[in-house]
Tab-separated table of C-alpha atoms (C1' of nucleotides) and ligand atoms in Angstrom:
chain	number	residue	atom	x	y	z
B	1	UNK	CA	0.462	-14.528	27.448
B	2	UNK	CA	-1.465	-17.519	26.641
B	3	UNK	CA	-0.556	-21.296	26.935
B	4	UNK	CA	-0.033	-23.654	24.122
B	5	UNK	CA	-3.437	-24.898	25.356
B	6	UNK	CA	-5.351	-21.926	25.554
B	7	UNK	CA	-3.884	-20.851	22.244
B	8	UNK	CA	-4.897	-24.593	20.688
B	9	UNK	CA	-8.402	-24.060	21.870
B	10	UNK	CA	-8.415	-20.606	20.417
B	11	UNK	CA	-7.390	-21.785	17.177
B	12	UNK	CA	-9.883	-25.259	17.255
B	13	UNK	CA	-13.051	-22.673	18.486
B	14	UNK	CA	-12.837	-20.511	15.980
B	15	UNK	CA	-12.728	-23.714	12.755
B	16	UNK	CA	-9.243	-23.736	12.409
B	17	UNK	CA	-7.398	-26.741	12.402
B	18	UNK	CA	-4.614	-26.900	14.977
B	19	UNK	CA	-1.264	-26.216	13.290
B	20	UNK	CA	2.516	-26.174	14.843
B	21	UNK	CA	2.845	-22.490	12.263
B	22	UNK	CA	-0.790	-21.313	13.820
B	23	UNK	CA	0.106	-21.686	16.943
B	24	UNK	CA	3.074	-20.003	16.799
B	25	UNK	CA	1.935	-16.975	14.420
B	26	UNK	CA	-1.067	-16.664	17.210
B	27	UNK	CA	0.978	-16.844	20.412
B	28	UNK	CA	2.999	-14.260	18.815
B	29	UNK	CA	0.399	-11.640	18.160
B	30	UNK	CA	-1.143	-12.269	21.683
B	31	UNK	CA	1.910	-11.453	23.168
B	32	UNK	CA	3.043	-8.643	20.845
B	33	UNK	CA	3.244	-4.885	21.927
B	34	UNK	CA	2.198	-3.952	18.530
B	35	UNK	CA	1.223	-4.167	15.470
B	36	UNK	CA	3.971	-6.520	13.421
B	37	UNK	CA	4.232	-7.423	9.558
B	38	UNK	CA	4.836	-10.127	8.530
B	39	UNK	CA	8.432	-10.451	7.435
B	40	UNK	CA	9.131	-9.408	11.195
B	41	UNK	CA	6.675	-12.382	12.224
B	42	UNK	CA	9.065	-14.624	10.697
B	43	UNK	CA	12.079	-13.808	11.686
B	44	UNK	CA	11.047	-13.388	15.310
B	45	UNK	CA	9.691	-17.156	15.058
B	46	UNK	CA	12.960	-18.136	13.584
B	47	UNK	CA	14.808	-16.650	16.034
B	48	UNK	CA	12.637	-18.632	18.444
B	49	UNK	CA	13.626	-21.195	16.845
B	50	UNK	CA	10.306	-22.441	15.419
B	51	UNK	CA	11.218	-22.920	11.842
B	52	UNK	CA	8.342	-21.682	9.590
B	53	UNK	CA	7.509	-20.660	5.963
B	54	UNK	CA	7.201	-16.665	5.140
B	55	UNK	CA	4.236	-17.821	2.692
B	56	UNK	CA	2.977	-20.017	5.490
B	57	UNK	CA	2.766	-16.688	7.817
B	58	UNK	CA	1.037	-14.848	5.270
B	59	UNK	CA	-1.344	-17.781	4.524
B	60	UNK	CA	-1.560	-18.071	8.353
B	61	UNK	CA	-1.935	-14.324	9.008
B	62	UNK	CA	-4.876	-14.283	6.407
B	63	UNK	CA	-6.886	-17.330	7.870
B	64	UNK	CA	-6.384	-15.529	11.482
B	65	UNK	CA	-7.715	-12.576	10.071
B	66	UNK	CA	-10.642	-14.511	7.957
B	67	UNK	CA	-11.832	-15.678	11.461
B	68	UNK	CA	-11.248	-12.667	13.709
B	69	UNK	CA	-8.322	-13.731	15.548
B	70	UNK	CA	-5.745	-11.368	14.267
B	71	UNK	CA	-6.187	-7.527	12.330
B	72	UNK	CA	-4.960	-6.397	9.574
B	73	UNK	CA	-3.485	-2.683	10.002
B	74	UNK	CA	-2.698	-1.037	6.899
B	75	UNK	CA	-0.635	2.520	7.570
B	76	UNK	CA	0.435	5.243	5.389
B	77	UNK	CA	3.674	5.407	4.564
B	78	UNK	CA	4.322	1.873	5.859
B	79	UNK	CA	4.970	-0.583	2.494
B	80	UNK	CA	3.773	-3.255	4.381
B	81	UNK	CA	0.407	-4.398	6.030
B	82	UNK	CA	0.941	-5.290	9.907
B	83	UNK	CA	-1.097	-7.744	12.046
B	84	UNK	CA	-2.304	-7.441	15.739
B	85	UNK	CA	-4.152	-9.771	17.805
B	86	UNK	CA	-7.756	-9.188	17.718
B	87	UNK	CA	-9.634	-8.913	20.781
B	88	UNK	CA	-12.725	-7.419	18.691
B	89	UNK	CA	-12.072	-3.830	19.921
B	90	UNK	CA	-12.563	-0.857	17.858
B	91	UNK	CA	-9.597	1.464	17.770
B	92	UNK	CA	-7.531	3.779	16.665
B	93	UNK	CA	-3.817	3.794	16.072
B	94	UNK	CA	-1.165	7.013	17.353
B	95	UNK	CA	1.925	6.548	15.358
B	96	UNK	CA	5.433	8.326	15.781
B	97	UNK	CA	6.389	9.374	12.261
B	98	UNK	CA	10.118	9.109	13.416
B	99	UNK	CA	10.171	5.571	15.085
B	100	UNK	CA	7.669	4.126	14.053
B	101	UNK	CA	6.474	3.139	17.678
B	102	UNK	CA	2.422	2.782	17.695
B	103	UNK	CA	-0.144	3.216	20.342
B	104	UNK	CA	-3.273	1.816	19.910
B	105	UNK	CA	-6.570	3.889	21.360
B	106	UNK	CA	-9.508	2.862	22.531
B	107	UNK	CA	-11.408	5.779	22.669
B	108	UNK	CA	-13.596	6.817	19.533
B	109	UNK	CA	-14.877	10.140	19.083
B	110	UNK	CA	-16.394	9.743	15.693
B	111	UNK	CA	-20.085	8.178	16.873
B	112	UNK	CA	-22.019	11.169	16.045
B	113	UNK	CA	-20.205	12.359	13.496
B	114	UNK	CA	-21.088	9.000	11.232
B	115	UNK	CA	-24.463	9.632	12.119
B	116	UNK	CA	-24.358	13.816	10.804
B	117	UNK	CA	-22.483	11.810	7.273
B	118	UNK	CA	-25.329	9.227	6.775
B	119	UNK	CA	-28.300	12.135	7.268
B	120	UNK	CA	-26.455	14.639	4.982
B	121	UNK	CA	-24.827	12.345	2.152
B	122	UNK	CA	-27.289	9.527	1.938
B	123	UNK	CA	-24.473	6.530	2.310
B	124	UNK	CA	-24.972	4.170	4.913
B	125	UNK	CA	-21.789	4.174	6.782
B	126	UNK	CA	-20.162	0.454	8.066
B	127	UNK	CA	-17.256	1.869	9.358
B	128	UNK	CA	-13.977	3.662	9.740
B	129	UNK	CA	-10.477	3.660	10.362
B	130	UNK	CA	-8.691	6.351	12.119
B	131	UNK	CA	-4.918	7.199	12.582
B	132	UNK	CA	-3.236	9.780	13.912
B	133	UNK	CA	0.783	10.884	13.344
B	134	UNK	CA	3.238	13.083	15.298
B	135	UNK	CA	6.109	12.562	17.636
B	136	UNK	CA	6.508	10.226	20.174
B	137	UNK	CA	8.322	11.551	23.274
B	138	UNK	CA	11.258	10.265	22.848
B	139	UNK	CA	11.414	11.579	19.326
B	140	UNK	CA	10.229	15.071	19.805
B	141	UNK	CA	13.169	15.510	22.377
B	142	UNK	CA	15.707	14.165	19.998
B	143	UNK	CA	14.431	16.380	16.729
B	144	UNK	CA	14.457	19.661	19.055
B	145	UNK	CA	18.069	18.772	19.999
C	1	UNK	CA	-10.931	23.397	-15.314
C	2	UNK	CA	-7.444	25.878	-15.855
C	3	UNK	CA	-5.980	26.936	-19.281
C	4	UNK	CA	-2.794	25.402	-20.192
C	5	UNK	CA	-0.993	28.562	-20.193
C	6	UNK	CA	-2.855	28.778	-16.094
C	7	UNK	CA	-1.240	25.308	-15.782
C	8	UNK	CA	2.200	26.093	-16.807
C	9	UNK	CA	2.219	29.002	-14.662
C	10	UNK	CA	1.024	26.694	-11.752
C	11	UNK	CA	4.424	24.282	-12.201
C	12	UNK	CA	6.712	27.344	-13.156
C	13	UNK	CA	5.686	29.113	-9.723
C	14	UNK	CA	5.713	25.820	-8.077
C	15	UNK	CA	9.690	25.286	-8.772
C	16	UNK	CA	8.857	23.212	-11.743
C	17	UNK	CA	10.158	23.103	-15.149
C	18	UNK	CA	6.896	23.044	-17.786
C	19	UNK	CA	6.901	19.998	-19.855
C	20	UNK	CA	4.184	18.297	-21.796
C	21	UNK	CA	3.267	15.332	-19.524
C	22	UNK	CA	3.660	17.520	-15.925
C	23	UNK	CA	1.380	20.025	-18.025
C	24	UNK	CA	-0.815	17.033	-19.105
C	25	UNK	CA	-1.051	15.022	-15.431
C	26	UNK	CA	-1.396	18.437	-13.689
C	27	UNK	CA	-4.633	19.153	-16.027
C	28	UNK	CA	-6.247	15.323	-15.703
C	29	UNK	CA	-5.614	15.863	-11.983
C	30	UNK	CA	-7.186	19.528	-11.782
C	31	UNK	CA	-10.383	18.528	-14.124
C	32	UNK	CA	-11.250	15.372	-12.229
C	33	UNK	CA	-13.845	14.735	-10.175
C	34	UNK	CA	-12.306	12.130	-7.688
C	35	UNK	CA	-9.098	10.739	-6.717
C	36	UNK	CA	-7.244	8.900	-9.678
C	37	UNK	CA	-4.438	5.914	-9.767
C	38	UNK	CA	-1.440	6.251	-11.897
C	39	UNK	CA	-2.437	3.472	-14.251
C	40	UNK	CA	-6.049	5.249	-14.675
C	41	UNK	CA	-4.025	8.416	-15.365
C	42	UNK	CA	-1.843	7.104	-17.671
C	43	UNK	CA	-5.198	5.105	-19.832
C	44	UNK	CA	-6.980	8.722	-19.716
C	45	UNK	CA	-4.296	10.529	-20.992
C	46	UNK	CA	-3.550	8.323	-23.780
C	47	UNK	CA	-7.132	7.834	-24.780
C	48	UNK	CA	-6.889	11.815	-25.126
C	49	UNK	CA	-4.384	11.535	-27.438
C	50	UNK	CA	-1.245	12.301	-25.114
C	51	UNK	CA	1.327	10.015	-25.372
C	52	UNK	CA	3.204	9.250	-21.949
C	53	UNK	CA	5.010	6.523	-20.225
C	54	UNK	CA	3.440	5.361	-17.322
C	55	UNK	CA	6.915	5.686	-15.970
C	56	UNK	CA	6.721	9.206	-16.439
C	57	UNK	CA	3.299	9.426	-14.523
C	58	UNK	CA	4.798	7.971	-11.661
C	59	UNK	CA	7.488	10.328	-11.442
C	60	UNK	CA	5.437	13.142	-12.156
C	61	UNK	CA	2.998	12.733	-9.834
C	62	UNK	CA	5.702	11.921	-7.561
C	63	UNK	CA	7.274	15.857	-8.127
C	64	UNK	CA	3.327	17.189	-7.832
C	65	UNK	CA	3.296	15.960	-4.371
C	66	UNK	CA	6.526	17.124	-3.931
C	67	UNK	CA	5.796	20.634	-4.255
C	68	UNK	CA	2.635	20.145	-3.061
C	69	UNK	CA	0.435	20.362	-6.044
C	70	UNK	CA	-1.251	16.670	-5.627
C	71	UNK	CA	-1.914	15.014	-2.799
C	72	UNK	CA	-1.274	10.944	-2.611
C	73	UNK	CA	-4.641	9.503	-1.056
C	74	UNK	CA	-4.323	5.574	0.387
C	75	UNK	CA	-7.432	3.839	1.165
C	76	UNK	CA	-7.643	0.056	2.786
C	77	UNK	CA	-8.369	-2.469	0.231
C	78	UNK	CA	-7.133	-0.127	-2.714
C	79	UNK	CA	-3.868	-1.769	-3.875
C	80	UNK	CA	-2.754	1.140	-5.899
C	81	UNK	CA	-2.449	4.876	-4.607
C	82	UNK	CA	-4.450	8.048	-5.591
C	83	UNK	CA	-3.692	10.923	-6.341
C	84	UNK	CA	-5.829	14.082	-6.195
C	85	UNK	CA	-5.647	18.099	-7.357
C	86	UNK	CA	-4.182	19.422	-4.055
C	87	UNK	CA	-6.076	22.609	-2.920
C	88	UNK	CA	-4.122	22.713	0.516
C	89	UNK	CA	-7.328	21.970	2.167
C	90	UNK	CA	-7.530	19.370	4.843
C	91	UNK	CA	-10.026	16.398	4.163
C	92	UNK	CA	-11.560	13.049	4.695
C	93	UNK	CA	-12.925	10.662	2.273
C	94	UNK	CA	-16.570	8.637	2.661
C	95	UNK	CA	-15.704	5.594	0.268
C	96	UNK	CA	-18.435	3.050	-0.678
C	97	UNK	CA	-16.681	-0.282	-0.309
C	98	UNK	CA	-19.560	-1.295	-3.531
C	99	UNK	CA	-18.453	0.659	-6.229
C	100	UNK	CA	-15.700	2.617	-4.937
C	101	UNK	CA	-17.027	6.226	-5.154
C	102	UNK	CA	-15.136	8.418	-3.163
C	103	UNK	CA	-16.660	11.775	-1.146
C	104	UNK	CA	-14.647	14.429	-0.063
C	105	UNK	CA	-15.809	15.777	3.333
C	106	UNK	CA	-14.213	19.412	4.061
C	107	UNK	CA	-15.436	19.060	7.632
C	108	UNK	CA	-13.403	18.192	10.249
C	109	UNK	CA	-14.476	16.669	13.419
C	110	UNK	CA	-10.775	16.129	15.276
C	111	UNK	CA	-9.505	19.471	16.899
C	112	UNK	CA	-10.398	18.951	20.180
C	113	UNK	CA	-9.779	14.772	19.766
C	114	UNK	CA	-5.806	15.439	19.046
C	115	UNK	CA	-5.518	18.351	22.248
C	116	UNK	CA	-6.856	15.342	24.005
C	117	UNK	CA	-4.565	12.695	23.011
C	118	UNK	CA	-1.257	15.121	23.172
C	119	UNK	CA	-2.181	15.714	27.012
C	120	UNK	CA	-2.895	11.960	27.681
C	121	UNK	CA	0.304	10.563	25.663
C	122	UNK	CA	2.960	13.364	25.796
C	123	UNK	CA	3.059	12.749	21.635
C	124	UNK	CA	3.495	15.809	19.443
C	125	UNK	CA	0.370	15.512	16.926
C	126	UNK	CA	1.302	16.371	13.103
C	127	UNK	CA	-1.838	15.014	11.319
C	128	UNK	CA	-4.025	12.595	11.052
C	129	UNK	CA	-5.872	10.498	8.369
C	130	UNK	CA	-9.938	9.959	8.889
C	131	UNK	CA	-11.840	7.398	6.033
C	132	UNK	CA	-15.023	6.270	6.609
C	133	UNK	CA	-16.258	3.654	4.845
C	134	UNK	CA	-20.251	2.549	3.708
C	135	UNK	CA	-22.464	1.985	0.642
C	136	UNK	CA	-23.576	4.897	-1.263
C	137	UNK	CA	-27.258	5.511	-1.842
C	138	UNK	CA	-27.590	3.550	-4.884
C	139	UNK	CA	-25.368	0.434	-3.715
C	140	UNK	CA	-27.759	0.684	-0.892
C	141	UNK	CA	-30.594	-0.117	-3.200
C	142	UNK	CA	-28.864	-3.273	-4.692
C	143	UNK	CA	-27.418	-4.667	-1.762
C	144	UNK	CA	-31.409	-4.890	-0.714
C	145	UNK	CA	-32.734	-6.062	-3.497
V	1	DC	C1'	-3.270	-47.368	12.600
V	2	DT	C1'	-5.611	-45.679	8.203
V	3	DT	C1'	-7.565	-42.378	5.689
V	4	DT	C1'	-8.288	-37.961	3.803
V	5	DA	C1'	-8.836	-33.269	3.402
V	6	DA	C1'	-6.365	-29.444	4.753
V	7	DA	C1'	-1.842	-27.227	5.638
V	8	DT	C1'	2.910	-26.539	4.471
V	9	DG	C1'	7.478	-25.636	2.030
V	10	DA	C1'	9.892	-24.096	-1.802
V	11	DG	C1'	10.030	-21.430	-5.375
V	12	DA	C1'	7.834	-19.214	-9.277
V	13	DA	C1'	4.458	-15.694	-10.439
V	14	DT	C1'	2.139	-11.306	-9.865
V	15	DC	C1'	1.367	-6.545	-9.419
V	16	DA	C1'	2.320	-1.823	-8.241
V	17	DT	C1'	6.059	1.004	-8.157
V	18	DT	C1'	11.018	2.331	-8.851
V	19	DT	C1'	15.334	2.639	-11.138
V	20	DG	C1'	19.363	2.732	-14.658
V	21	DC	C1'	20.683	4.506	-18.663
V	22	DA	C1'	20.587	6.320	-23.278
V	23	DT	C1'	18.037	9.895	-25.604
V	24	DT	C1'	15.282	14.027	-25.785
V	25	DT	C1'	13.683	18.472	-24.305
V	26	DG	C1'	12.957	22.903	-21.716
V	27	DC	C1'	14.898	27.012	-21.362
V	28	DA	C1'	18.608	30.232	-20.322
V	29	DT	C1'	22.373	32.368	-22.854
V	30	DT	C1'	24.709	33.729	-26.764
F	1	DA	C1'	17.549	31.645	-34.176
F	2	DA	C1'	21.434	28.622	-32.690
F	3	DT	C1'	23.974	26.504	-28.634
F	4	DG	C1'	24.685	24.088	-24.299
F	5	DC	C1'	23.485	21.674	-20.360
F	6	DA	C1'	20.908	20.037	-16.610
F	7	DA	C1'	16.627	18.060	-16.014
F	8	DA	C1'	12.972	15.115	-17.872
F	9	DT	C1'	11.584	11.144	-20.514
F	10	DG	C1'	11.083	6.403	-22.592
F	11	DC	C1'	12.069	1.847	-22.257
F	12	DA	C1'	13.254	-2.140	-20.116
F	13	DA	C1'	14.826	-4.304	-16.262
F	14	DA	C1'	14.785	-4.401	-11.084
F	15	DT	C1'	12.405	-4.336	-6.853
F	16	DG	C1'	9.633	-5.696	-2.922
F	17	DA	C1'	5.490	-7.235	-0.810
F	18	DT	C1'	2.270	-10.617	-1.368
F	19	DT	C1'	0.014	-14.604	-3.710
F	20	DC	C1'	-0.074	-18.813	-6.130
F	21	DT	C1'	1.217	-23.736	-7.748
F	22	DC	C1'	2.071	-28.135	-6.747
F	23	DA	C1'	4.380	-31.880	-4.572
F	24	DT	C1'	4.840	-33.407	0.202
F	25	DT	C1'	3.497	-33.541	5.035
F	26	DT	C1'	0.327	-33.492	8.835
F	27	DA	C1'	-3.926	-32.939	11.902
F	28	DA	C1'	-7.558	-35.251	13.478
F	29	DA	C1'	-11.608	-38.317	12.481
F	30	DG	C1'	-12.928	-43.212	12.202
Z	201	ZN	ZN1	9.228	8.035	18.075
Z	202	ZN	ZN1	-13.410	5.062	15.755
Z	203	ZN	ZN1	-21.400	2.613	-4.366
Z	204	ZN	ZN1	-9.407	15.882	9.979
DNA sequence: CTTTAAATGAGAATCATTTGCATTTGCATT
DNA sequence: AATGCAAATGCAAATGATTCTCATTTAAAG
């Protein structure tokens, strides 16, 4: 949980200008559990009390993103695109298919597996995003019941 | 590439009634060589001659999945969905982020990966969904050049 | 305190996809 | 082959997430 300060600086040393709606749409991420979209952005700030535009989060969510302060997380199955603060970590996301809850992972086992692609297909490979579905805990007890 | 009379056979068996653009979206699907959008679908058809409404399309390839004849395929940065012949078999896609060519790769690198993360996180694994992304050999060439 | 380029708010526009409804069609039954 | 009916289709309008336009406001540099 960062201060308005730390979150100003943030902002300023990446080249963007520091904004009331930036600083709010940033101190949210940083302090989110997950991934959010957002629609759920905005009414969480609202709620908050900090009175912002929905086009003014998306603009804001994109300029984050355009800088590497915030990722975008597209999901199947999920209409919407979700954000989540970027600390520049490559990961992976576990998602319940019943909740919807979503636990990022850090470990990446796909290293040498790029490396068999690039030898036997000739592309050379930048990247690649990884998901994985199934039932949370919580929602594999409830579905047996 | 299946007769017609293979393709009504496929839908009949498959819990589907035959009609002319099922019949007709079921064959583009079966004959192509990488994942299609419904729009792209719908122009192909047509420029063979078959008249449908992209409605239609939608909802066809919407019952295809259903009874698991197509498979919907969502990439990042594609703002449409694919859809692909569905052969039951699980796979990833390489996509060049150039020109959009897709690869199907039959091999898959996970099993072990997902006993891991059910043991670490108590989730109950159902699937997962593996793109890589990268230039193919000859967006390779002009990217250098 | 001015100045100025960038950011914002409000709402219209866009684009893929879905839906309502009147009409047509597959196909089982006579 | 003719009949009947539920399911499928065409068409246009609706939807929902996201982007864009443009007039107004604001950050921050001088
Ligand atoms: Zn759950
Ligand atoms: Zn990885
Ligand atoms: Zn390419
Ligand atoms: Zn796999």
């Amino acid at each position: 949980m960062k201060s308005r300060a730390e979150l100003a600086e943030l902002l300023r040393s990446h080249g963007l200008k520091c904004t009331r709606s930036r600083e709010a749409v940033l101190g949210y991420l940083e302090s989110a559990c997950q991934p959010a979209d957002a629609e759920r952005i905005y009414a969480e700030l609202r709620a908050m009390g900090i009175a912002v535009n929905l086009s003014t989060v998306y603009r804001t969510l994109e300029s984050l993103c355009g800088v590497g302060l915030a990722k975008k997380v597209v999901l199947e199955n999920e209409g919407r695109a979700l954000f989540e603060f970027c600390d520049s970590a490559h990961r992976h996301y576990l998602v319940c298919i019943c909740c919807k809850k979503i636990i990022p992972i850090t470990f990446c086992p796909l290293g040498e597996y790029e490396q068999q692609l690039e030898q036997r297909t000739g592309y050379e490979i930048t990247g690649h995003k990884l998901d994985v579905y199934g039932y949370c805990p919580q929602c594999k007890k409830i579905s047996r019941a």
